[in-house]
Amino acid sequence: MRNNINHLDYFNLESNLDPDTLLVRDAVRDWVDKAVRPNLEKVAESKKVPDNWFKEMAELGCFGPSLSEEHGGLGMSDLAYGLIMQELERGDSGVRSMASVQGALVMYPISIFGSPEQQSKYLKKLSLGNTIGCFGLTEPNHGSNPGGMETSLVKDGANYKLNGTKMWITNAPVADISIIWAKDTEGKVYGIILELSKKGVSVETIENKWSMRTSLTGTIYLDDVIIEPGEILPGARGLKAALKCLNKARYGIAWGVIGAAQDCYETARKYALERTQFGKPLAAFQLVQKKLAEMLTKITQAQALVFQLGYLSDSGLVTNGQISMAKRANVEMALDVARISRQILGAMGITQDYPIMRHIMNLETVITYEGTHDIHLLVTGQEITGISAFT
Ligand SMILES: Cc1cc2nc3c(=O)[nH]c(=O)nc-3n(C[C@H](O)[C@H](O)[C@H](O)COP(=O)(O)OP(=O)(O)OC[C@H]3O[C@@H](n4cnc5c(N)ncnc54)[C@H](O)[C@@H]3O)c2cc1C
């Protein structure tokens, strides 16, 4: 029997990681353990996220770590970016969402689609957490089908007028800027860097969520907002620009949910070893061992998938279909692991004494946002049949 099992890396997948990557991974893990984890249940219950979390994540380099240093990143690999997301989500999916949005959905589009002026105006401040960003694509009437968006950008003299509503926007209630996606009169999609303090913009917090309670979500109302040409991302034309950003974030989700699953599995394993029923620890019963063995197997398979996804991404070979499959499969894995872990804890599993119920509630968002589970199934279905079943 092996005594030195690494429950967080059963197949020793991390053996090839370079020292810098391990250093950043460990620093984020340490921060989550010391600063985030002790207060998480209370923060989730009260929905009062400590102000310092955002700044501290910035100091650790959690925002866009694989962007170049010139663009506010650490110049690290996508593998390192994935591991950072995993460590944040071992704490909480909402904490990882704050970082995902800031890095993948705000800094990344400015980095690849922005003008040099826009890049120097925003990227450094975003990386330091001095400016908070959000990403407005979803609308009240258009979620899975963002191409149907009604938000309009209409020419008005030398400028434009922006009208519409963006809903379910992570970070919006605390954000300074938003990347807003809107259509012109010909139906062409544009990305805009919108300062949320502008006249005609109002933000409302979505209060009644059971899920992602450590992450603020809002609705952005746009009423005749004047947009100058310099606020439009020059390189972002068409919905595929928005989807490119979502891919970057989905990649991070495929990694992140492994952290949530590991936290649930570890909690269940420890509980099963400590809790006695019928004169034996729960861990001594075959059915409990089956659950634990299957959970570690699923987590390990998901890890193998994202490590390969990371290598593909770092070598520039990754496809949208691969990212879509990994996001869907790993989120489903994490939800399965969380639900089975919860059962191992019996009644205690539903309490705030353990993190599992919070992870389950969070993962119900993760399986929906950035493309629902079923939409990602259709993406793969389209790839393997050549037939679109979306409409
Ligand atoms: C907490 C939270 C944070 C979010 N953050 C952001 C954000 O920062 N920015 C942003 O832009 N959006 C954000 N979203 C929105 C999210 O991306 C959408 O909720 C998601 O795209 C699904 O859209 P919808 O909720 O309108 O569901 P709908 O599109 O109405 O779908 C409802 C159900 O119908 C199914 N369905 C839809 N179309 C089809 C089809 N063609 N075939 C089969 N089934 C179908 C879906 O799979 C789903 O099960 C967030 C959502 C949440 C909950």
Coordinates of C-alpha atoms and ligand atoms in Angstrom, one line a residue:
M1 CA 0.0 0.0 0.0
R2 CA 1.2 3.5 -0.9
N3 CA 1.5 5.7 2.3
N4 CA 2.5 8.9 0.7
I5 CA -0.6 9.5 -1.5
N6 CA -1.0 13.1 -2.7
H7 CA -4.7 13.4 -2.7
L8 CA -4.5 16.6 -4.7
D9 CA -2.3 15.1 -7.4
Y10 CA -2.8 11.3 -7.5
F11 CA -1.1 10.8 -10.8
N12 CA 1.8 13.2 -10.1
L13 CA 0.8 15.5 -12.9
E14 CA 2.5 18.4 -11.2
S15 CA 5.9 16.8 -11.4
N16 CA 6.9 18.7 -14.5
L17 CA 5.8 22.1 -13.3
D18 CA 8.6 24.7 -13.2
P19 CA 9.5 26.3 -9.8
D20 CA 8.0 29.7 -10.7
T21 CA 4.6 28.1 -11.4
L22 CA 4.7 26.1 -8.2
L23 CA 5.6 29.3 -6.3
V24 CA 2.6 31.2 -7.6
R25 CA 0.3 28.2 -7.1
D26 CA 1.5 27.8 -3.5
A27 CA 1.2 31.5 -2.8
V28 CA -2.5 31.5 -4.0
R29 CA -3.2 28.3 -2.1
D30 CA -1.7 29.8 1.1
W31 CA -3.7 33.0 0.7
V32 CA -7.0 31.1 0.2
D33 CA -6.3 28.9 3.2
K34 CA -5.3 31.8 5.5
A35 CA -7.3 34.8 4.3
V36 CA -10.3 33.5 2.5
R37 CA -11.3 30.1 3.9
P38 CA -11.7 31.0 7.6
N39 CA -14.4 33.6 6.8
L40 CA -16.1 32.0 3.7
E41 CA -19.3 30.7 5.2
K42 CA -20.0 34.0 7.0
V43 CA -19.1 36.0 3.8
A44 CA -21.4 33.8 1.7
E45 CA -24.2 34.1 4.2
S46 CA -24.0 37.9 4.6
K47 CA -22.9 38.5 1.0
K48 CA -20.4 41.1 2.4
V49 CA -17.2 40.4 0.5
P50 CA -14.2 41.9 2.3
D51 CA -12.8 44.9 0.3
N52 CA -9.2 43.6 0.7
W53 CA -9.8 40.3 -1.2
F54 CA -9.7 42.0 -4.6
K55 CA -6.5 43.9 -3.9
E56 CA -4.9 40.9 -2.4
M57 CA -5.7 38.8 -5.4
A58 CA -4.1 41.5 -7.5
E59 CA -1.0 41.4 -5.4
L60 CA -0.7 37.7 -5.9
G61 CA -1.0 38.1 -9.7
C62 CA -4.3 36.4 -10.1
F63 CA -5.6 38.8 -12.8
G64 CA -4.5 37.7 -16.3
P65 CA -1.3 35.9 -15.2
S66 CA -0.7 34.6 -18.7
L67 CA -0.8 38.1 -20.2
S68 CA 2.5 39.7 -20.9
E69 CA 4.0 41.9 -18.2
E70 CA 3.6 44.9 -20.6
H71 CA -0.2 44.1 -20.5
G72 CA -0.4 43.8 -16.7
G73 CA 0.1 40.0 -16.5
L74 CA 3.0 37.9 -15.2
G75 CA 4.0 36.5 -18.5
M76 CA 3.2 33.0 -17.2
S77 CA 1.9 30.0 -19.0
D78 CA -1.8 29.1 -19.4
L79 CA -1.0 26.1 -17.3
A80 CA -0.1 28.5 -14.5
Y81 CA -3.2 30.5 -15.1
G82 CA -5.3 27.3 -14.8
L83 CA -3.6 26.3 -11.5
I84 CA -4.3 29.7 -10.0
M85 CA -8.0 29.4 -10.9
Q86 CA -8.0 25.9 -9.3
E87 CA -6.6 27.3 -6.1
L88 CA -9.0 30.2 -5.9
E89 CA -12.0 27.9 -6.6
R90 CA -10.8 25.4 -3.9
G91 CA -11.9 28.3 -1.7
D92 CA -15.0 29.4 -3.6
S93 CA -16.3 29.6 -7.1
G94 CA -17.4 33.2 -6.5
V95 CA -13.8 34.3 -5.6
R96 CA -12.5 32.6 -8.7
S97 CA -15.3 34.3 -10.7
M98 CA -14.0 37.7 -9.6
A99 CA -10.6 36.9 -10.9
S100 CA -11.8 35.2 -14.1
V101 CA -13.8 38.2 -15.1
Q102 CA -11.1 40.7 -14.3
G103 CA -8.4 38.8 -16.1
A104 CA -10.1 36.8 -18.9
L105 CA -13.1 39.0 -19.7
V106 CA -11.7 42.5 -19.2
M107 CA -7.9 42.6 -19.3
Y108 CA -7.7 40.0 -22.1
P109 CA -10.1 41.8 -24.5
I110 CA -8.3 45.1 -23.9
S111 CA -5.0 43.3 -24.4
I112 CA -5.9 41.7 -27.8
F113 CA -8.6 44.1 -29.2
G114 CA -7.6 47.4 -27.6
S115 CA -5.7 50.4 -29.0
P116 CA -2.3 51.2 -27.5
E117 CA -4.0 54.2 -25.7
Q118 CA -6.7 52.0 -24.2
Q119 CA -4.1 49.5 -23.1
S120 CA -2.0 52.0 -21.4
K121 CA -5.0 53.7 -19.8
Y122 CA -6.5 50.5 -18.3
L123 CA -4.4 47.4 -18.2
K124 CA -2.0 48.4 -15.4
K125 CA -4.8 49.7 -13.2
L126 CA -6.8 46.5 -13.8
S127 CA -3.9 44.3 -12.9
L128 CA -3.3 46.2 -9.6
G129 CA -7.0 46.0 -8.7
N130 CA -7.2 49.8 -8.7
T131 CA -9.8 49.5 -11.5
I132 CA -12.5 46.8 -11.4
G133 CA -14.0 45.5 -14.6
C134 CA -17.0 43.5 -15.7
F135 CA -18.2 41.9 -19.0
G136 CA -21.7 42.7 -20.3
L137 CA -22.9 40.2 -22.9
T138 CA -26.0 38.5 -21.4
E139 CA -29.3 40.4 -21.6
P140 CA -32.7 39.8 -20.0
N141 CA -34.0 38.2 -23.3
H142 CA -30.8 36.7 -24.6
G143 CA -28.6 34.3 -22.6
S144 CA -27.7 31.2 -24.6
N145 CA -28.3 33.1 -27.8
P146 CA -26.2 36.3 -27.4
G147 CA -26.3 36.9 -31.1
G148 CA -29.9 38.0 -30.6
M149 CA -28.8 40.9 -28.4
E150 CA -30.9 44.1 -28.5
T151 CA -28.3 46.5 -27.0
S152 CA -27.7 49.1 -29.7
L153 CA -24.8 51.4 -30.7
V154 CA -26.2 54.0 -33.0
K155 CA -24.2 56.7 -34.7
D156 CA -25.0 60.2 -33.4
G157 CA -22.9 62.9 -35.1
A158 CA -19.2 62.3 -34.3
N159 CA -20.2 59.9 -31.4
Y160 CA -22.6 57.0 -30.8
K161 CA -25.6 56.4 -28.5
L162 CA -25.7 53.2 -26.5
N163 CA -29.0 51.8 -25.3
G164 CA -30.0 48.5 -23.7
T165 CA -29.8 46.3 -20.6
K166 CA -27.2 43.8 -19.6
M167 CA -28.2 41.3 -17.0
W168 CA -26.4 38.8 -14.7
I169 CA -23.1 40.7 -14.9
T170 CA -20.5 39.5 -12.4
N171 CA -18.6 42.3 -10.5
A172 CA -21.0 44.9 -12.0
P173 CA -22.1 46.4 -8.6
V174 CA -18.4 47.1 -7.7
A175 CA -17.0 47.7 -11.2
D176 CA -15.6 50.9 -12.6
I177 CA -15.7 49.8 -16.2
S178 CA -17.5 47.2 -18.3
I179 CA -16.8 45.6 -21.7
I180 CA -20.2 46.0 -23.2
W181 CA -21.2 44.2 -26.4
A182 CA -23.7 46.0 -28.7
K183 CA -25.0 45.9 -32.2
D184 CA -25.0 48.8 -34.8
T185 CA -27.9 49.3 -37.1
E186 CA -26.5 46.8 -39.6
G187 CA -26.3 44.1 -36.9
K188 CA -22.5 44.3 -36.6
V189 CA -21.3 43.5 -33.0
Y190 CA -18.9 45.9 -31.2
G191 CA -17.1 45.8 -27.9
I192 CA -17.0 49.0 -25.9
I193 CA -15.0 50.0 -22.8
L194 CA -17.7 51.7 -20.9
E195 CA -17.0 53.8 -17.8
L196 CA -19.9 52.9 -15.5
S197 CA -19.9 56.4 -13.9
K198 CA -21.1 57.9 -17.2
K199 CA -24.4 59.7 -17.6
G200 CA -27.1 57.3 -18.6
V201 CA -25.6 54.3 -16.9
S202 CA -27.2 52.7 -13.8
V203 CA -26.3 49.4 -12.0
E204 CA -28.6 47.4 -9.9
T205 CA -27.4 44.5 -7.7
I206 CA -29.2 41.2 -8.1
E207 CA -29.8 40.4 -4.4
N208 CA -31.8 37.2 -4.3
K209 CA -29.2 34.5 -5.2
W210 CA -28.6 31.3 -3.3
S211 CA -25.6 30.7 -5.5
M212 CA -22.3 32.7 -5.9
R213 CA -23.0 34.7 -2.8
T214 CA -19.4 35.8 -2.5
S215 CA -19.5 37.3 -5.9
L216 CA -21.6 40.4 -6.7
T217 CA -23.9 40.2 -9.7
G218 CA -25.7 43.1 -11.3
T219 CA -27.9 44.5 -14.1
I220 CA -26.6 47.4 -16.1
Y221 CA -29.1 49.8 -17.6
L222 CA -27.9 51.9 -20.6
D223 CA -30.0 54.9 -21.5
D224 CA -28.7 57.1 -24.3
V225 CA -25.1 56.8 -23.1
I226 CA -22.8 58.9 -25.3
I227 CA -19.9 56.8 -26.6
E228 CA -16.9 58.4 -28.2
P229 CA -15.1 56.5 -31.0
G230 CA -12.0 56.1 -28.6
E231 CA -14.1 54.0 -26.2
I232 CA -14.8 51.3 -28.9
L233 CA -12.3 48.4 -29.0
P234 CA -10.9 48.7 -32.5
G235 CA -10.0 45.0 -32.9
A236 CA -13.3 43.6 -31.7
R237 CA -15.8 43.1 -34.5
G238 CA -18.5 40.5 -34.6
L239 CA -19.7 38.1 -31.9
K240 CA -16.7 35.9 -32.4
A241 CA -14.6 38.6 -30.5
A242 CA -16.8 38.2 -27.4
L243 CA -16.7 34.4 -27.8
K244 CA -12.9 34.5 -27.9
C245 CA -12.9 36.1 -24.5
L246 CA -15.4 33.6 -23.1
N247 CA -13.1 30.8 -24.3
K248 CA -10.3 32.2 -22.1
A249 CA -12.6 32.3 -19.1
R250 CA -14.0 28.8 -19.9
Y251 CA -10.5 27.4 -19.9
G252 CA -10.1 28.8 -16.4
I253 CA -13.4 27.3 -15.3
A254 CA -12.3 23.8 -16.5
W255 CA -9.4 24.1 -14.1
G256 CA -11.1 26.0 -11.4
V257 CA -13.9 23.5 -10.7
I258 CA -11.2 20.9 -9.9
G259 CA -10.4 22.9 -6.8
A260 CA -14.0 22.9 -5.7
A261 CA -14.2 19.1 -6.3
Q262 CA -11.0 18.5 -4.3
D263 CA -12.2 20.6 -1.4
C264 CA -15.5 18.5 -1.3
Y265 CA -13.6 15.2 -1.6
E266 CA -11.1 16.0 1.1
T267 CA -13.8 17.1 3.4
A268 CA -15.7 13.9 2.8
R269 CA -12.6 11.7 3.2
K270 CA -11.6 13.2 6.5
Y271 CA -15.2 13.0 7.8
A272 CA -15.5 9.4 6.8
L273 CA -12.4 8.5 8.7
E274 CA -13.5 10.4 11.8
R275 CA -17.2 9.6 12.0
T276 CA -18.2 6.3 13.6
Q277 CA -21.4 4.4 12.9
F278 CA -22.2 0.7 13.8
G279 CA -18.9 0.7 15.7
K280 CA -16.7 1.5 12.7
P281 CA -15.5 4.6 10.9
L282 CA -17.7 5.4 7.9
A283 CA -14.6 4.9 5.8
A284 CA -14.6 1.2 6.7
F285 CA -17.8 0.5 4.8
Q286 CA -17.5 -0.7 1.2
L287 CA -20.1 1.6 -0.1
V288 CA -18.3 4.6 1.4
Q289 CA -15.0 3.5 0.0
K290 CA -16.6 3.1 -3.4
K291 CA -17.8 6.7 -3.3
L292 CA -14.4 8.0 -2.3
A293 CA -12.5 5.8 -4.8
E294 CA -14.9 6.9 -7.6
M295 CA -14.6 10.6 -6.6
L296 CA -10.8 10.6 -6.7
T297 CA -10.9 8.8 -10.0
K298 CA -13.2 11.4 -11.5
I299 CA -11.1 14.3 -10.2
T300 CA -7.9 12.7 -11.5
Q301 CA -9.4 12.2 -15.0
A302 CA -10.5 15.8 -15.0
Q303 CA -6.9 16.9 -13.9
A304 CA -5.4 14.9 -16.7
L305 CA -7.8 16.6 -19.2
V306 CA -6.9 20.1 -18.1
F307 CA -3.1 19.4 -18.0
Q308 CA -3.3 18.4 -21.6
L309 CA -5.6 21.3 -22.4
G310 CA -3.0 23.6 -20.8
Y311 CA -0.2 22.1 -22.9
L312 CA -2.3 22.6 -26.0
S313 CA -3.2 26.1 -25.1
D314 CA 0.5 27.0 -24.3
S315 CA 1.5 25.6 -27.7
G316 CA -1.2 27.5 -29.5
L317 CA -3.0 24.4 -30.7
V318 CA -6.1 24.4 -28.5
T319 CA -9.5 24.4 -30.2
N320 CA -12.7 26.0 -29.1
G321 CA -14.3 22.6 -29.1
Q322 CA -11.7 21.2 -26.7
I323 CA -12.2 24.1 -24.3
S324 CA -16.0 23.7 -24.5
M325 CA -15.8 19.9 -23.8
A326 CA -13.4 20.4 -20.9
K327 CA -15.6 23.1 -19.3
R328 CA -18.7 21.0 -19.6
A329 CA -17.2 17.7 -18.5
N330 CA -15.3 19.1 -15.5
V331 CA -18.1 21.2 -14.1
E332 CA -20.4 18.1 -14.3
M333 CA -17.6 16.1 -12.6
A334 CA -17.4 18.7 -9.8
L335 CA -21.1 18.8 -9.2
D336 CA -21.2 15.0 -9.0
V337 CA -18.3 14.9 -6.6
A338 CA -19.9 17.7 -4.5
R339 CA -23.2 15.9 -4.3
I340 CA -21.7 12.6 -3.3
S341 CA -19.4 14.2 -0.8
R342 CA -22.4 15.9 0.8
Q343 CA -24.1 12.5 1.2
I344 CA -21.1 11.1 3.0
L345 CA -21.5 13.8 5.6
G346 CA -25.1 12.9 6.2
A347 CA -27.1 15.7 7.9
M348 CA -23.9 17.6 8.7
G349 CA -23.3 18.0 5.0
I350 CA -26.1 20.6 4.8
T351 CA -24.6 22.8 7.5
Q352 CA -22.2 25.7 7.4
D353 CA -19.8 23.7 9.4
Y354 CA -18.5 22.3 6.1
P355 CA -18.0 23.9 2.7
I356 CA -19.8 21.3 0.6
M357 CA -23.3 22.8 0.4
R358 CA -21.8 26.2 -0.6
H359 CA -19.8 24.6 -3.3
I360 CA -22.9 22.7 -4.6
M361 CA -24.9 26.0 -4.7
N362 CA -22.0 27.8 -6.5
L363 CA -21.5 25.0 -9.0
E364 CA -25.2 25.3 -10.1
T365 CA -24.2 28.7 -11.5
V366 CA -20.9 27.4 -13.0
I367 CA -22.9 24.7 -14.9
T368 CA -25.0 27.5 -16.3
Y369 CA -22.8 30.5 -17.0
E370 CA -20.2 30.9 -19.8
G371 CA -22.4 28.6 -21.9
T372 CA -24.8 26.1 -20.2
H373 CA -24.0 22.4 -20.0
D374 CA -26.5 21.6 -22.8
I375 CA -25.2 24.4 -25.1
H376 CA -21.7 22.9 -24.7
L377 CA -23.1 19.5 -25.5
L378 CA -24.5 21.0 -28.7
V379 CA -21.2 22.5 -29.5
T380 CA -19.6 19.1 -29.4
G381 CA -22.5 17.6 -31.2
Q382 CA -22.1 20.0 -34.0
E383 CA -18.4 19.3 -34.2
I384 CA -18.9 15.5 -34.4
T385 CA -21.9 15.5 -36.7
G386 CA -21.4 18.6 -38.8
I387 CA -25.0 19.5 -38.0
S388 CA -26.0 22.4 -35.8
A389 CA -28.9 21.5 -33.4
F390 CA -29.0 25.0 -31.8
T391 CA -32.1 26.2 -33.7
Ligands
LIG1 C1 -24.1 34.2 -11.1 C2 -24.1 34.5 -12.6 C3 -23.1 35.2 -13.1 C4 -23.0 35.5 -14.5 N1 -22.1 36.4 -15.0 C5 -22.1 36.8 -16.2 C6 -21.3 37.9 -16.7 O1 -20.4 38.3 -16.0 N2 -21.5 38.4 -18.0 C7 -22.4 37.9 -18.8 O2 -22.5 38.4 -19.9 N3 -23.3 36.9 -18.4 C8 -23.2 36.4 -17.1 N4 -24.0 35.4 -16.7 C9 -25.1 34.9 -17.6 C10 -24.9 33.5 -18.1 O3 -23.8 33.4 -19.0 C11 -26.3 33.0 -18.7 O4 -27.1 32.8 -17.6 C12 -26.1 31.8 -19.5 O5 -25.5 32.1 -20.8 C13 -27.5 31.1 -19.8 O6 -28.4 32.1 -20.3 P1 -29.9 32.2 -19.6 O7 -29.7 32.2 -18.1 O8 -30.6 33.3 -20.2 O9 -30.6 30.8 -19.9 P2 -31.4 30.5 -21.3 O10 -30.6 30.8 -22.5 O11 -32.8 31.0 -21.2 O12 -31.5 28.9 -21.2 C14 -32.4 28.2 -20.3 C15 -32.2 26.7 -20.5 O13 -32.6 26.4 -21.9 C16 -31.5 25.7 -22.5 N5 -31.4 26.1 -23.9 C17 -31.3 27.3 -24.4 N6 -31.2 27.3 -25.7 C18 -31.2 26.0 -26.1 C19 -31.0 25.2 -27.3 N7 -30.8 25.9 -28.5 N8 -31.1 23.9 -27.3 C20 -31.2 23.2 -26.1 N9 -31.4 23.8 -24.9 C21 -31.3 25.2 -24.9 C22 -30.3 26.0 -21.7 O14 -29.3 25.0 -21.8 C23 -30.8 26.2 -20.3 O15 -30.9 24.9 -19.7 C24 -24.0 35.0 -15.3 C25 -25.0 34.1 -14.8 C26 -25.0 33.9 -13.5 C27 -26.1 32.9 -12.9

